[in-house]
Amino acid sequence: MSQRTMSLLQDCIPLFSLLQDENRQKILMLLFDYGEMTVNQITEYLPLSRPAVSHHLKLLLTEQLVTVKKVQKERYYALHIELALARLKALVQSIEQDQHNR
């Protein structure tokens, strides 16, 4: 495996770790289906407390899988997977190139 592929894989490991959690997967699915949502709206669909949902959203924000905008007192979260998709595509392309060069 090339150094480039190894580097891309290392960059993706936090994303893979983050996506292992079923609750975070469900939150991402909700945002995909409904668009912008508040913590309260998300808790209506999941058996999680508001602090737990907020914690998961904070982790998703760190990997830039969601965005947040504040409107008055509410924070609206939305799916933002473009950067993650670009990283994953780069990894797959690098693996394919490594396979081709064998």
PDB file of N, CA and C in Angstrom:
ATOM      1  N   MET A   1       0.849  -1.167   0.000  1.00  0.00           N
ATOM      2  CA  MET A   1       0.000   0.000   0.000  1.00  0.00           C
ATOM      3  C   MET A   1       0.897   1.234   0.000  1.00  0.00           C
ATOM      4  N   SER A   2       0.534   2.202  -0.813  1.00  0.00           N
ATOM      5  CA  SER A   2       1.362   3.400  -0.957  1.00  0.00           C
ATOM      6  C   SER A   2       1.272   4.295   0.283  1.00  0.00           C
ATOM      7  N   GLN A   3       2.256   5.170   0.400  1.00  0.00           N
ATOM      8  CA  GLN A   3       2.262   6.147   1.496  1.00  0.00           C
ATOM      9  C   GLN A   3       1.035   7.046   1.411  1.00  0.00           C
ATOM     10  N   ARG A   4       0.665   7.411   0.191  1.00  0.00           N
ATOM     11  CA  ARG A   4      -0.515   8.271  -0.001  1.00  0.00           C
ATOM     12  C   ARG A   4      -1.762   7.573   0.539  1.00  0.00           C
ATOM     13  N   THR A   5      -1.925   6.307   0.197  1.00  0.00           N
ATOM     14  CA  THR A   5      -3.092   5.559   0.666  1.00  0.00           C
ATOM     15  C   THR A   5      -3.077   5.441   2.184  1.00  0.00           C
ATOM     16  N   MET A   6      -1.917   5.160   2.746  1.00  0.00           N
ATOM     17  CA  MET A   6      -1.811   5.062   4.205  1.00  0.00           C
ATOM     18  C   MET A   6      -2.174   6.384   4.875  1.00  0.00           C
ATOM     19  N   SER A   7      -1.715   7.474   4.292  1.00  0.00           N
ATOM     20  CA  SER A   7      -2.025   8.790   4.836  1.00  0.00           C
ATOM     21  C   SER A   7      -3.528   9.084   4.752  1.00  0.00           C
ATOM     22  N   LEU A   8      -4.128   8.765   3.614  1.00  0.00           N
ATOM     23  CA  LEU A   8      -5.569   8.970   3.453  1.00  0.00           C
ATOM     24  C   LEU A   8      -6.363   8.095   4.421  1.00  0.00           C
ATOM     25  N   LEU A   9      -5.904   6.874   4.611  1.00  0.00           N
ATOM     26  CA  LEU A   9      -6.562   5.975   5.551  1.00  0.00           C
ATOM     27  C   LEU A   9      -6.497   6.534   6.970  1.00  0.00           C
ATOM     28  N   GLN A  10      -5.333   7.031   7.355  1.00  0.00           N
ATOM     29  CA  GLN A  10      -5.186   7.638   8.681  1.00  0.00           C
ATOM     30  C   GLN A  10      -6.126   8.832   8.842  1.00  0.00           C
ATOM     31  N   ASP A  11      -6.290   9.615   7.773  1.00  0.00           N
ATOM     32  CA  ASP A  11      -7.202  10.760   7.818  1.00  0.00           C
ATOM     33  C   ASP A  11      -8.656  10.330   7.999  1.00  0.00           C
ATOM     34  N   CYS A  12      -9.001   9.148   7.494  1.00  0.00           N
ATOM     35  CA  CYS A  12     -10.387   8.666   7.543  1.00  0.00           C
ATOM     36  C   CYS A  12     -10.727   7.906   8.823  1.00  0.00           C
ATOM     37  N   ILE A  13      -9.730   7.490   9.574  1.00  0.00           N
ATOM     38  CA  ILE A  13      -9.988   6.683  10.774  1.00  0.00           C
ATOM     39  C   ILE A  13     -10.910   7.390  11.772  1.00  0.00           C
ATOM     40  N   PRO A  14     -10.729   8.683  12.064  1.00  0.00           N
ATOM     41  CA  PRO A  14     -11.680   9.329  12.983  1.00  0.00           C
ATOM     42  C   PRO A  14     -13.117   9.291  12.457  1.00  0.00           C
ATOM     43  N   LEU A  15     -13.273   9.420  11.162  1.00  0.00           N
ATOM     44  CA  LEU A  15     -14.597   9.346  10.554  1.00  0.00           C
ATOM     45  C   LEU A  15     -15.198   7.951  10.733  1.00  0.00           C
ATOM     46  N   PHE A  16     -14.403   6.920  10.456  1.00  0.00           N
ATOM     47  CA  PHE A  16     -14.878   5.547  10.632  1.00  0.00           C
ATOM     48  C   PHE A  16     -15.272   5.296  12.086  1.00  0.00           C
ATOM     49  N   SER A  17     -14.459   5.753  13.009  1.00  0.00           N
ATOM     50  CA  SER A  17     -14.746   5.570  14.437  1.00  0.00           C
ATOM     51  C   SER A  17     -16.046   6.266  14.827  1.00  0.00           C
ATOM     52  N   LEU A  18     -16.221   7.459  14.327  1.00  0.00           N
ATOM     53  CA  LEU A  18     -17.415   8.238  14.633  1.00  0.00           C
ATOM     54  C   LEU A  18     -18.676   7.557  14.108  1.00  0.00           C
ATOM     55  N   LEU A  19     -18.588   6.993  12.924  1.00  0.00           N
ATOM     56  CA  LEU A  19     -19.757   6.390  12.285  1.00  0.00           C
ATOM     57  C   LEU A  19     -20.094   5.003  12.827  1.00  0.00           C
ATOM     58  N   GLN A  20     -19.259   4.450  13.693  1.00  0.00           N
ATOM     59  CA  GLN A  20     -19.558   3.149  14.301  1.00  0.00           C
ATOM     60  C   GLN A  20     -20.757   3.213  15.237  1.00  0.00           C
ATOM     61  N   ASP A  21     -20.996   4.377  15.809  1.00  0.00           N
ATOM     62  CA  ASP A  21     -22.053   4.516  16.804  1.00  0.00           C
ATOM     63  C   ASP A  21     -23.430   4.564  16.132  1.00  0.00           C
ATOM     64  N   GLU A  22     -24.310   3.673  16.561  1.00  0.00           N
ATOM     65  CA  GLU A  22     -25.647   3.572  15.967  1.00  0.00           C
ATOM     66  C   GLU A  22     -26.471   4.845  16.171  1.00  0.00           C
ATOM     67  N   ASN A  23     -26.330   5.498  17.317  1.00  0.00           N
ATOM     68  CA  ASN A  23     -27.084   6.729  17.564  1.00  0.00           C
ATOM     69  C   ASN A  23     -26.653   7.843  16.615  1.00  0.00           C
ATOM     70  N   ARG A  24     -25.359   7.951  16.363  1.00  0.00           N
ATOM     71  CA  ARG A  24     -24.893   8.968  15.417  1.00  0.00           C
ATOM     72  C   ARG A  24     -25.368   8.638  14.004  1.00  0.00           C
ATOM     73  N   GLN A  25     -25.405   7.357  13.670  1.00  0.00           N
ATOM     74  CA  GLN A  25     -25.941   6.958  12.368  1.00  0.00           C
ATOM     75  C   GLN A  25     -27.397   7.392  12.239  1.00  0.00           C
ATOM     76  N   LYS A  26     -28.171   7.181  13.297  1.00  0.00           N
ATOM     77  CA  LYS A  26     -29.587   7.556  13.275  1.00  0.00           C
ATOM     78  C   LYS A  26     -29.757   9.069  13.167  1.00  0.00           C
ATOM     79  N   ILE A  27     -28.924   9.816  13.861  1.00  0.00           N
ATOM     80  CA  ILE A  27     -28.994  11.279  13.776  1.00  0.00           C
ATOM     81  C   ILE A  27     -28.706  11.733  12.353  1.00  0.00           C
ATOM     82  N   LEU A  28     -27.687  11.163  11.735  1.00  0.00           N
ATOM     83  CA  LEU A  28     -27.367  11.524  10.350  1.00  0.00           C
ATOM     84  C   LEU A  28     -28.516  11.174   9.412  1.00  0.00           C
ATOM     85  N   MET A  29     -29.148  10.033   9.629  1.00  0.00           N
ATOM     86  CA  MET A  29     -30.296   9.636   8.798  1.00  0.00           C
ATOM     87  C   MET A  29     -31.461  10.609   8.968  1.00  0.00           C
ATOM     88  N   LEU A  30     -31.717  11.024  10.204  1.00  0.00           N
ATOM     89  CA  LEU A  30     -32.782  11.997  10.443  1.00  0.00           C
ATOM     90  C   LEU A  30     -32.499  13.302   9.714  1.00  0.00           C
ATOM     91  N   LEU A  31     -31.273  13.776   9.806  1.00  0.00           N
ATOM     92  CA  LEU A  31     -30.915  15.023   9.129  1.00  0.00           C
ATOM     93  C   LEU A  31     -31.003  14.864   7.618  1.00  0.00           C
ATOM     94  N   PHE A  32     -30.673  13.688   7.114  1.00  0.00           N
ATOM     95  CA  PHE A  32     -30.798  13.416   5.683  1.00  0.00           C
ATOM     96  C   PHE A  32     -32.269  13.478   5.269  1.00  0.00           C
ATOM     97  N   ASP A  33     -33.138  12.864   6.071  1.00  0.00           N
ATOM     98  CA  ASP A  33     -34.561  12.790   5.733  1.00  0.00           C
ATOM     99  C   ASP A  33     -35.307  14.099   5.946  1.00  0.00           C
ATOM    100  N   TYR A  34     -34.980  14.823   7.018  1.00  0.00           N
ATOM    101  CA  TYR A  34     -35.768  15.990   7.403  1.00  0.00           C
ATOM    102  C   TYR A  34     -35.066  17.330   7.200  1.00  0.00           C
ATOM    103  N   GLY A  35     -33.807  17.319   6.851  1.00  0.00           N
ATOM    104  CA  GLY A  35     -33.090  18.583   6.677  1.00  0.00           C
ATOM    105  C   GLY A  35     -32.676  19.149   8.020  1.00  0.00           C
ATOM    106  N   GLU A  36     -32.857  20.425   8.206  1.00  0.00           N
ATOM    107  CA  GLU A  36     -32.450  21.072   9.455  1.00  0.00           C
ATOM    108  C   GLU A  36     -33.350  20.639  10.612  1.00  0.00           C
ATOM    109  N   MET A  37     -32.696  20.365  11.737  1.00  0.00           N
ATOM    110  CA  MET A  37     -33.437  19.966  12.937  1.00  0.00           C
ATOM    111  C   MET A  37     -32.752  20.532  14.175  1.00  0.00           C
ATOM    112  N   THR A  38     -33.556  20.776  15.195  1.00  0.00           N
ATOM    113  CA  THR A  38     -33.020  21.185  16.492  1.00  0.00           C
ATOM    114  C   THR A  38     -32.780  19.936  17.340  1.00  0.00           C
ATOM    115  N   VAL A  39     -32.085  20.116  18.444  1.00  0.00           N
ATOM    116  CA  VAL A  39     -31.862  19.004  19.370  1.00  0.00           C
ATOM    117  C   VAL A  39     -33.205  18.451  19.848  1.00  0.00           C
ATOM    118  N   ASN A  40     -34.140  19.343  20.181  1.00  0.00           N
ATOM    119  CA  ASN A  40     -35.456  18.892  20.650  1.00  0.00           C
ATOM    120  C   ASN A  40     -36.169  18.057  19.594  1.00  0.00           C
ATOM    121  N   GLN A  41     -36.090  18.471  18.347  1.00  0.00           N
ATOM    122  CA  GLN A  41     -36.735  17.712  17.277  1.00  0.00           C
ATOM    123  C   GLN A  41     -36.098  16.330  17.126  1.00  0.00           C
ATOM    124  N   ILE A  42     -34.794  16.269  17.230  1.00  0.00           N
ATOM    125  CA  ILE A  42     -34.102  14.980  17.110  1.00  0.00           C
ATOM    126  C   ILE A  42     -34.497  14.056  18.254  1.00  0.00           C
ATOM    127  N   THR A  43     -34.609  14.601  19.466  1.00  0.00           N
ATOM    128  CA  THR A  43     -34.962  13.759  20.621  1.00  0.00           C
ATOM    129  C   THR A  43     -36.376  13.190  20.506  1.00  0.00           C
ATOM    130  N   GLU A  44     -37.229  13.802  19.700  1.00  0.00           N
ATOM    131  CA  GLU A  44     -38.573  13.256  19.486  1.00  0.00           C
ATOM    132  C   GLU A  44     -38.521  11.922  18.741  1.00  0.00           C
ATOM    133  N   TYR A  45     -37.473  11.699  17.972  1.00  0.00           N
ATOM    134  CA  TYR A  45     -37.348  10.489  17.161  1.00  0.00           C
ATOM    135  C   TYR A  45     -36.447   9.424  17.786  1.00  0.00           C
ATOM    136  N   LEU A  46     -35.666   9.803  18.773  1.00  0.00           N
ATOM    137  CA  LEU A  46     -34.690   8.875  19.351  1.00  0.00           C
ATOM    138  C   LEU A  46     -34.881   8.755  20.858  1.00  0.00           C
ATOM    139  N   PRO A  47     -34.598   7.597  21.413  1.00  0.00           N
ATOM    140  CA  PRO A  47     -34.720   7.418  22.865  1.00  0.00           C
ATOM    141  C   PRO A  47     -33.473   7.921  23.595  1.00  0.00           C
ATOM    142  N   LEU A  48     -33.107   9.162  23.306  1.00  0.00           N
ATOM    143  CA  LEU A  48     -31.917   9.771  23.912  1.00  0.00           C
ATOM    144  C   LEU A  48     -32.306  11.075  24.588  1.00  0.00           C
ATOM    145  N   SER A  49     -31.568  11.431  25.620  1.00  0.00           N
ATOM    146  CA  SER A  49     -31.792  12.708  26.292  1.00  0.00           C
ATOM    147  C   SER A  49     -31.239  13.848  25.436  1.00  0.00           C
ATOM    148  N   ARG A  50     -31.670  15.048  25.747  1.00  0.00           N
ATOM    149  CA  ARG A  50     -31.142  16.220  25.036  1.00  0.00           C
ATOM    150  C   ARG A  50     -29.625  16.326  25.189  1.00  0.00           C
ATOM    151  N   PRO A  51     -29.078  16.142  26.411  1.00  0.00           N
ATOM    152  CA  PRO A  51     -27.618  16.204  26.535  1.00  0.00           C
ATOM    153  C   PRO A  51     -26.902  15.144  25.696  1.00  0.00           C
ATOM    154  N   ALA A  52     -27.486  13.955  25.601  1.00  0.00           N
ATOM    155  CA  ALA A  52     -26.856  12.895  24.798  1.00  0.00           C
ATOM    156  C   ALA A  52     -26.861  13.267  23.318  1.00  0.00           C
ATOM    157  N   VAL A  53     -27.989  13.780  22.836  1.00  0.00           N
ATOM    158  CA  VAL A  53     -28.061  14.205  21.430  1.00  0.00           C
ATOM    159  C   VAL A  53     -27.072  15.340  21.181  1.00  0.00           C
ATOM    160  N   SER A  54     -27.011  16.290  22.088  1.00  0.00           N
ATOM    161  CA  SER A  54     -26.063  17.406  21.945  1.00  0.00           C
ATOM    162  C   SER A  54     -24.625  16.904  21.888  1.00  0.00           C
ATOM    163  N   HIS A  55     -24.314  15.918  22.706  1.00  0.00           N
ATOM    164  CA  HIS A  55     -22.964  15.342  22.704  1.00  0.00           C
ATOM    165  C   HIS A  55     -22.653  14.712  21.344  1.00  0.00           C
ATOM    166  N   HIS A  56     -23.583  13.921  20.821  1.00  0.00           N
ATOM    167  CA  HIS A  56     -23.369  13.293  19.516  1.00  0.00           C
ATOM    168  C   HIS A  56     -23.217  14.345  18.417  1.00  0.00           C
ATOM    169  N   LEU A  57     -24.032  15.380  18.471  1.00  0.00           N
ATOM    170  CA  LEU A  57     -23.941  16.441  17.464  1.00  0.00           C
ATOM    171  C   LEU A  57     -22.602  17.167  17.544  1.00  0.00           C
ATOM    172  N   LYS A  58     -22.104  17.374  18.752  1.00  0.00           N
ATOM    173  CA  LYS A  58     -20.796  18.013  18.913  1.00  0.00           C
ATOM    174  C   LYS A  58     -19.709  17.176  18.243  1.00  0.00           C
ATOM    175  N   LEU A  59     -19.767  15.859  18.427  1.00  0.00           N
ATOM    176  CA  LEU A  59     -18.789  14.976  17.785  1.00  0.00           C
ATOM    177  C   LEU A  59     -18.923  15.017  16.263  1.00  0.00           C
ATOM    178  N   LEU A  60     -20.153  15.039  15.776  1.00  0.00           N
ATOM    179  CA  LEU A  60     -20.382  15.117  14.329  1.00  0.00           C
ATOM    180  C   LEU A  60     -19.887  16.451  13.767  1.00  0.00           C
ATOM    181  N   LEU A  61     -20.010  17.494  14.561  1.00  0.00           N
ATOM    182  CA  LEU A  61     -19.482  18.804  14.148  1.00  0.00           C
ATOM    183  C   LEU A  61     -17.963  18.782  14.024  1.00  0.00           C
ATOM    184  N   THR A  62     -17.294  18.079  14.927  1.00  0.00           N
ATOM    185  CA  THR A  62     -15.827  18.056  14.891  1.00  0.00           C
ATOM    186  C   THR A  62     -15.306  17.408  13.617  1.00  0.00           C
ATOM    187  N   GLU A  63     -16.046  16.450  13.083  1.00  0.00           N
ATOM    188  CA  GLU A  63     -15.650  15.808  11.823  1.00  0.00           C
ATOM    189  C   GLU A  63     -16.318  16.466  10.621  1.00  0.00           C
ATOM    190  N   GLN A  64     -16.992  17.574  10.866  1.00  0.00           N
ATOM    191  CA  GLN A  64     -17.641  18.367   9.820  1.00  0.00           C
ATOM    192  C   GLN A  64     -18.680  17.569   9.034  1.00  0.00           C
ATOM    193  N   LEU A  65     -19.392  16.684   9.733  1.00  0.00           N
ATOM    194  CA  LEU A  65     -20.483  15.934   9.112  1.00  0.00           C
ATOM    195  C   LEU A  65     -21.809  16.670   9.221  1.00  0.00           C
ATOM    196  N   VAL A  66     -21.868  17.640  10.116  1.00  0.00           N
ATOM    197  CA  VAL A  66     -23.048  18.485  10.248  1.00  0.00           C
ATOM    198  C   VAL A  66     -22.599  19.937  10.385  1.00  0.00           C
ATOM    199  N   THR A  67     -23.537  20.817  10.094  1.00  0.00           N
ATOM    200  CA  THR A  67     -23.325  22.243  10.326  1.00  0.00           C
ATOM    201  C   THR A  67     -24.380  22.701  11.329  1.00  0.00           C
ATOM    202  N   VAL A  68     -24.163  23.846  11.906  1.00  0.00           N
ATOM    203  CA  VAL A  68     -25.127  24.395  12.853  1.00  0.00           C
ATOM    204  C   VAL A  68     -25.286  25.880  12.569  1.00  0.00           C
ATOM    205  N   LYS A  69     -26.530  26.320  12.656  1.00  0.00           N
ATOM    206  CA  LYS A  69     -26.774  27.761  12.577  1.00  0.00           C
ATOM    207  C   LYS A  69     -27.720  28.132  13.703  1.00  0.00           C
ATOM    208  N   LYS A  70     -27.471  29.298  14.272  1.00  0.00           N
ATOM    209  CA  LYS A  70     -28.268  29.753  15.403  1.00  0.00           C
ATOM    210  C   LYS A  70     -29.309  30.747  14.902  1.00  0.00           C
ATOM    211  N   VAL A  71     -30.562  30.475  15.236  1.00  0.00           N
ATOM    212  CA  VAL A  71     -31.666  31.371  14.921  1.00  0.00           C
ATOM    213  C   VAL A  71     -32.349  31.691  16.247  1.00  0.00           C
ATOM    214  N   GLN A  72     -32.167  32.909  16.693  1.00  0.00           N
ATOM    215  CA  GLN A  72     -32.621  33.335  18.016  1.00  0.00           C
ATOM    216  C   GLN A  72     -32.022  32.405  19.076  1.00  0.00           C
ATOM    217  N   LYS A  73     -32.854  31.669  19.798  1.00  0.00           N
ATOM    218  CA  LYS A  73     -32.323  30.799  20.855  1.00  0.00           C
ATOM    219  C   LYS A  73     -32.106  29.367  20.391  1.00  0.00           C
ATOM    220  N   GLU A  74     -32.556  29.047  19.201  1.00  0.00           N
ATOM    221  CA  GLU A  74     -32.459  27.674  18.698  1.00  0.00           C
ATOM    222  C   GLU A  74     -31.226  27.480  17.828  1.00  0.00           C
ATOM    223  N   ARG A  75     -30.685  26.283  17.891  1.00  0.00           N
ATOM    224  CA  ARG A  75     -29.595  25.878  17.003  1.00  0.00           C
ATOM    225  C   ARG A  75     -30.154  24.822  16.058  1.00  0.00           C
ATOM    226  N   TYR A  76     -29.976  25.072  14.777  1.00  0.00           N
ATOM    227  CA  TYR A  76     -30.454  24.145  13.756  1.00  0.00           C
ATOM    228  C   TYR A  76     -29.264  23.409  13.152  1.00  0.00           C
ATOM    229  N   TYR A  77     -29.340  22.098  13.185  1.00  0.00           N
ATOM    230  CA  TYR A  77     -28.278  21.245  12.656  1.00  0.00           C
ATOM    231  C   TYR A  77     -28.706  20.710  11.301  1.00  0.00           C
ATOM    232  N   ALA A  78     -27.737  20.608  10.399  1.00  0.00           N
ATOM    233  CA  ALA A  78     -28.005  20.096   9.056  1.00  0.00           C
ATOM    234  C   ALA A  78     -26.859  19.192   8.630  1.00  0.00           C
ATOM    235  N   LEU A  79     -27.188  18.257   7.784  1.00  0.00           N
ATOM    236  CA  LEU A  79     -26.197  17.336   7.244  1.00  0.00           C
ATOM    237  C   LEU A  79     -25.235  18.093   6.331  1.00  0.00           C
ATOM    238  N   HIS A  80     -23.963  17.759   6.437  1.00  0.00           N
ATOM    239  CA  HIS A  80     -22.932  18.395   5.605  1.00  0.00           C
ATOM    240  C   HIS A  80     -21.845  17.348   5.357  1.00  0.00           C
ATOM    241  N   ILE A  81     -22.097  16.467   4.397  1.00  0.00           N
ATOM    242  CA  ILE A  81     -21.207  15.316   4.222  1.00  0.00           C
ATOM    243  C   ILE A  81     -20.234  15.456   3.059  1.00  0.00           C
ATOM    244  N   GLU A  82     -20.230  16.593   2.406  1.00  0.00           N
ATOM    245  CA  GLU A  82     -19.401  16.751   1.215  1.00  0.00           C
ATOM    246  C   GLU A  82     -17.919  16.513   1.490  1.00  0.00           C
ATOM    247  N   LEU A  83     -17.406  17.075   2.568  1.00  0.00           N
ATOM    248  CA  LEU A  83     -15.988  16.906   2.896  1.00  0.00           C
ATOM    249  C   LEU A  83     -15.671  15.440   3.206  1.00  0.00           C
ATOM    250  N   ALA A  84     -16.533  14.793   3.977  1.00  0.00           N
ATOM    251  CA  ALA A  84     -16.322  13.377   4.306  1.00  0.00           C
ATOM    252  C   ALA A  84     -16.370  12.522   3.048  1.00  0.00           C
ATOM    253  N   LEU A  85     -17.314  12.811   2.164  1.00  0.00           N
ATOM    254  CA  LEU A  85     -17.397  12.057   0.909  1.00  0.00           C
ATOM    255  C   LEU A  85     -16.146  12.246   0.067  1.00  0.00           C
ATOM    256  N   ALA A  86     -15.642  13.455   0.019  1.00  0.00           N
ATOM    257  CA  ALA A  86     -14.421  13.724  -0.753  1.00  0.00           C
ATOM    258  C   ALA A  86     -13.243  12.935  -0.180  1.00  0.00           C
ATOM    259  N   ARG A  87     -13.139  12.889   1.142  1.00  0.00           N
ATOM    260  CA  ARG A  87     -12.054  12.128   1.775  1.00  0.00           C
ATOM    261  C   ARG A  87     -12.177  10.640   1.471  1.00  0.00           C
ATOM    262  N   LEU A  88     -13.395  10.113   1.552  1.00  0.00           N
ATOM    263  CA  LEU A  88     -13.611   8.693   1.272  1.00  0.00           C
ATOM    264  C   LEU A  88     -13.355   8.358  -0.194  1.00  0.00           C
ATOM    265  N   LYS A  89     -13.795   9.234  -1.080  1.00  0.00           N
ATOM    266  CA  LYS A  89     -13.547   9.015  -2.511  1.00  0.00           C
ATOM    267  C   LYS A  89     -12.055   9.014  -2.808  1.00  0.00           C
ATOM    268  N   ALA A  90     -11.324   9.930  -2.194  1.00  0.00           N
ATOM    269  CA  ALA A  90      -9.874   9.986  -2.401  1.00  0.00           C
ATOM    270  C   ALA A  90      -9.217   8.698  -1.916  1.00  0.00           C
ATOM    271  N   LEU A  91      -9.679   8.178  -0.785  1.00  0.00           N
ATOM    272  CA  LEU A  91      -9.137   6.922  -0.261  1.00  0.00           C
ATOM    273  C   LEU A  91      -9.416   5.770  -1.222  1.00  0.00           C
ATOM    274  N   VAL A  92     -10.640   5.656  -1.686  1.00  0.00           N
ATOM    275  CA  VAL A  92     -11.001   4.577  -2.609  1.00  0.00           C
ATOM    276  C   VAL A  92     -10.198   4.684  -3.901  1.00  0.00           C
ATOM    277  N   GLN A  93     -10.075   5.883  -4.433  1.00  0.00           N
ATOM    278  CA  GLN A  93      -9.304   6.074  -5.668  1.00  0.00           C
ATOM    279  C   GLN A  93      -7.842   5.701  -5.473  1.00  0.00           C
ATOM    280  N   SER A  94      -7.282   6.037  -4.337  1.00  0.00           N
ATOM    281  CA  SER A  94      -5.890   5.707  -4.063  1.00  0.00           C
ATOM    282  C   SER A  94      -5.706   4.194  -3.935  1.00  0.00           C
ATOM    283  N   ILE A  95      -6.644   3.537  -3.279  1.00  0.00           N
ATOM    284  CA  ILE A  95      -6.584   2.071  -3.169  1.00  0.00           C
ATOM    285  C   ILE A  95      -6.692   1.440  -4.550  1.00  0.00           C
ATOM    286  N   GLU A  96      -7.601   1.946  -5.371  1.00  0.00           N
ATOM    287  CA  GLU A  96      -7.745   1.423  -6.733  1.00  0.00           C
ATOM    288  C   GLU A  96      -6.465   1.617  -7.533  1.00  0.00           C
ATOM    289  N   GLN A  97      -5.837   2.780  -7.374  1.00  0.00           N
ATOM    290  CA  GLN A  97      -4.581   3.047  -8.079  1.00  0.00           C
ATOM    291  C   GLN A  97      -3.483   2.102  -7.595  1.00  0.00           C
ATOM    292  N   ASP A  98      -3.418   1.878  -6.290  1.00  0.00           N
ATOM    293  CA  ASP A  98      -2.443   0.927  -5.746  1.00  0.00           C
ATOM    294  C   ASP A  98      -2.676  -0.466  -6.318  1.00  0.00           C
ATOM    295  N   GLN A  99      -3.917  -0.863  -6.398  1.00  0.00           N
ATOM    296  CA  GLN A  99      -4.255  -2.183  -6.939  1.00  0.00           C
ATOM    297  C   GLN A  99      -3.851  -2.276  -8.407  1.00  0.00           C
ATOM    298  N   HIS A 100      -4.089  -1.214  -9.142  1.00  0.00           N
ATOM    299  CA  HIS A 100      -3.736  -1.173 -10.567  1.00  0.00           C
ATOM    300  C   HIS A 100      -2.220  -1.243 -10.768  1.00  0.00           C
ATOM    301  N   ASN A 101      -1.465  -0.632  -9.863  1.00  0.00           N
ATOM    302  CA  ASN A 101       0.000  -0.570  -9.982  1.00  0.00           C
ATOM    303  C   ASN A 101       0.698  -1.826  -9.476  1.00  0.00           C
ATOM    304  N   ARG A 102      -0.008  -2.783  -8.951  1.00  0.00           N
ATOM    305  CA  ARG A 102       0.612  -4.009  -8.409  1.00  0.00           C
ATOM    306  C   ARG A 102       1.196  -4.860  -9.498  1.00  0.00           C
TER     307      ARG A 102
END
